[in-house]
Amino acid sequence: MIRKIVQIGNPALRQIADSVDVNQIQSDEIQSLIDDLIETMRNANGAGLAATQIAVPLRICIIEVNKNPRYPYKPDIPLTVLINPKVTFLTEERIHVYEGCLSVPNMRGQVDRCPEILIEGFDRDGQEVSFISKGISAGTFQHELDHLDGLIYTDRMSDASSLTTIDEFAEHYEEKFKDQVINIVKKYGS
Ligand code: NI
């Protein structure tokens, strides 16, 4: 079922989501919530979606990038379901990337993200997962995990003047940013 994605200003986006009881991951309730997140994300051409964005305060988020028309420069990420995810930064380095969000319609803004992270959590089968993500993709994961702590990318912007509509982004910044992305992908592999 496609759910309504709440927008910036909705208090649901500012809630710190509750951990999921790992013994409940296989329940119909959690499994259908995950199916709804996937359907809702794909319907909106999102690169990810967190349960808080459909006003469900549980620590579940999904990420998928497959030649995304909203983010044509993003490297692909296979569908990843994360439950109770934790992130560990593996480097002091930061990359400066433009992000957007389905809960902040029509906008892009620059944020600093760690380009090498360890993610640990559970998948939809209740199995423990642990993997390293790098580069642009690492930023995508951090964006979604932030939602579970009530954070929106606009909170992470060090320079508010980089906030731009998508049309102005395409006209003034996208070409330059695509070159930055190529360099980030060269350096970090994704
Ligand atoms: Ni978002």
Coordinates of C-alpha atoms and ligand atoms in Angstrom, one line a residue:
M1 CA 0.0 0.0 0.0
I2 CA 1.3 3.4 -0.9
R3 CA 1.4 5.6 2.3
K4 CA 1.4 9.3 2.6
I5 CA 4.9 10.8 3.0
V6 CA 4.8 13.5 5.6
Q7 CA 6.5 16.8 4.9
I8 CA 9.0 19.1 6.8
G9 CA 7.1 20.7 9.6
N10 CA 5.2 17.6 10.5
P11 CA 6.2 16.6 14.1
A12 CA 6.4 12.9 13.1
L13 CA 9.7 13.8 11.3
R14 CA 11.2 15.1 14.6
Q15 CA 10.4 12.0 16.7
I16 CA 13.2 9.7 17.7
A17 CA 12.0 6.4 16.5
D18 CA 11.7 3.3 18.8
S19 CA 13.8 0.2 18.3
V20 CA 12.0 -2.8 16.8
D21 CA 11.8 -5.9 18.9
V22 CA 14.0 -8.3 16.9
N23 CA 11.6 -11.2 17.7
Q24 CA 8.8 -9.2 16.0
I25 CA 10.6 -8.6 12.7
Q26 CA 8.9 -11.5 11.0
S27 CA 5.4 -10.4 12.2
D28 CA 2.8 -9.5 9.5
E29 CA 2.7 -6.0 10.9
I30 CA 6.4 -5.3 10.4
Q31 CA 6.6 -7.2 7.1
S32 CA 3.7 -5.3 5.6
L33 CA 5.2 -2.0 6.9
I34 CA 8.4 -2.9 5.0
D35 CA 6.4 -3.7 1.9
D36 CA 4.6 -0.4 2.2
L37 CA 7.9 1.5 2.6
I38 CA 9.3 -0.1 -0.6
E39 CA 6.1 0.6 -2.6
T40 CA 5.9 4.2 -1.4
M41 CA 9.6 4.9 -2.0
R42 CA 9.5 3.4 -5.6
N43 CA 6.2 5.3 -6.3
A44 CA 7.9 8.6 -5.4
N45 CA 11.2 7.8 -7.1
G46 CA 13.0 8.1 -3.8
A47 CA 16.5 6.8 -3.1
G48 CA 15.4 5.8 0.4
L49 CA 12.6 6.1 2.9
A50 CA 12.4 5.9 6.7
A51 CA 9.4 4.8 8.7
T52 CA 9.3 8.2 10.4
Q53 CA 8.5 9.7 6.9
I54 CA 5.2 7.8 6.9
A55 CA 4.7 8.8 10.5
V56 CA 5.5 5.4 12.0
P57 CA 8.0 5.9 14.8
L58 CA 10.0 2.7 14.4
R59 CA 13.7 2.3 13.5
I60 CA 13.2 0.9 10.0
C61 CA 14.5 2.4 6.8
I62 CA 15.1 1.3 3.2
I63 CA 17.5 2.4 0.6
E64 CA 17.5 1.7 -3.1
V65 CA 19.1 3.5 -6.0
N66 CA 18.5 2.0 -9.5
K67 CA 19.2 4.6 -12.2
N68 CA 17.2 7.1 -10.2
P69 CA 15.6 9.9 -12.3
R70 CA 15.6 12.3 -9.2
Y71 CA 19.3 11.6 -8.7
P72 CA 20.8 10.6 -12.1
Y73 CA 24.4 10.9 -10.8
K74 CA 24.0 8.6 -7.8
P75 CA 25.7 5.2 -8.0
D76 CA 23.2 2.3 -7.8
I77 CA 22.5 0.6 -4.4
P78 CA 20.6 -2.7 -4.3
L79 CA 17.4 -2.6 -2.2
T80 CA 18.5 -2.6 1.4
V81 CA 16.1 -2.9 4.4
L82 CA 17.7 -1.9 7.7
I83 CA 16.1 -2.4 11.1
N84 CA 17.7 -0.9 14.2
P85 CA 20.7 0.4 12.2
K86 CA 23.8 1.8 13.8
V87 CA 26.4 3.8 12.0
T88 CA 30.1 4.1 12.8
F89 CA 32.3 6.7 11.0
L90 CA 35.5 5.1 9.8
T91 CA 37.3 8.3 8.7
E92 CA 37.7 11.9 9.7
E93 CA 37.3 12.9 6.1
R94 CA 34.1 14.6 4.9
I95 CA 32.5 15.0 1.4
H96 CA 30.3 17.9 0.5
V97 CA 27.2 16.7 -1.4
Y98 CA 23.9 18.0 -2.5
E99 CA 21.0 16.0 -1.0
G100 CA 17.2 16.1 -1.4
C101 CA 14.4 14.4 0.5
L102 CA 10.9 13.3 -0.2
S103 CA 9.8 15.1 2.9
V104 CA 11.4 18.4 1.7
P105 CA 9.7 18.7 -1.7
N106 CA 11.4 20.3 -4.7
M107 CA 14.6 21.3 -2.8
R108 CA 18.3 20.4 -2.7
G109 CA 21.0 21.5 -0.2
Q110 CA 24.6 20.8 0.5
V111 CA 25.6 18.7 3.5
D112 CA 28.9 17.2 4.8
R113 CA 28.9 13.5 5.1
C114 CA 31.4 10.9 6.2
P115 CA 32.6 9.0 3.1
E116 CA 33.4 5.7 4.8
I117 CA 31.0 4.1 7.3
L118 CA 30.2 0.8 9.0
I119 CA 26.5 0.0 9.2
E120 CA 25.2 -2.7 11.5
G121 CA 21.6 -3.8 12.1
F122 CA 19.1 -6.4 11.0
D123 CA 17.5 -7.2 7.7
R124 CA 13.9 -8.1 7.1
D125 CA 14.5 -11.8 7.8
G126 CA 15.8 -10.8 11.3
Q127 CA 19.4 -11.6 10.3
E128 CA 22.2 -9.5 11.6
V129 CA 23.9 -7.4 8.9
S130 CA 27.1 -5.5 8.9
F131 CA 28.7 -3.8 5.9
I132 CA 30.9 -0.9 4.9
S133 CA 29.5 1.8 2.6
K134 CA 31.6 4.5 0.9
G135 CA 31.4 7.7 -1.0
I136 CA 28.1 9.0 -2.3
S137 CA 26.3 5.9 -1.2
A138 CA 27.6 6.3 2.4
G139 CA 25.9 9.8 2.3
T140 CA 22.6 8.2 1.2
F141 CA 22.7 5.8 4.2
Q142 CA 23.5 8.6 6.7
H143 CA 20.6 10.6 5.3
E144 CA 18.1 7.7 6.0
L145 CA 19.6 6.8 9.4
D146 CA 19.3 10.5 10.4
H147 CA 15.5 10.3 9.8
L148 CA 15.3 7.7 12.6
D149 CA 16.7 10.3 15.0
G150 CA 14.3 13.0 13.9
L151 CA 16.9 14.7 11.8
I152 CA 16.4 16.2 8.3
Y153 CA 19.3 17.0 5.9
T154 CA 18.5 20.7 6.3
D155 CA 19.7 20.3 9.9
R156 CA 23.1 19.2 8.6
M157 CA 23.6 22.1 6.2
S158 CA 26.7 24.1 7.2
D159 CA 25.9 26.8 4.7
A160 CA 22.1 27.6 4.4
S161 CA 22.8 29.6 1.3
S162 CA 23.3 26.4 -0.7
L163 CA 19.6 25.6 -0.4
T164 CA 18.1 25.6 -3.9
T165 CA 15.0 24.5 -5.7
I166 CA 15.5 21.5 -8.0
D167 CA 15.1 23.7 -11.1
E168 CA 17.7 26.2 -10.0
F169 CA 19.9 23.3 -8.9
A170 CA 19.7 21.9 -12.5
E171 CA 20.3 25.2 -14.0
H172 CA 23.2 26.5 -11.8
Y173 CA 24.9 23.7 -9.9
E174 CA 24.2 20.2 -11.3
E175 CA 26.9 20.2 -13.9
K176 CA 29.6 21.1 -11.4
F177 CA 28.2 18.7 -8.8
K178 CA 28.2 15.8 -11.4
D179 CA 32.0 16.4 -11.8
Q180 CA 32.4 16.3 -8.0
V181 CA 30.4 13.1 -7.9
I182 CA 32.7 11.6 -10.6
N183 CA 35.7 12.4 -8.4
I184 CA 34.1 11.0 -5.3
V185 CA 33.2 7.8 -7.1
K186 CA 36.8 7.6 -8.4
K187 CA 38.2 8.0 -4.9
Y188 CA 35.8 5.9 -2.9
G189 CA 34.4 3.5 -5.5
S190 CA 30.8 4.3 -5.0
Ligands
NI1 NI 14.9 12.1 3.5

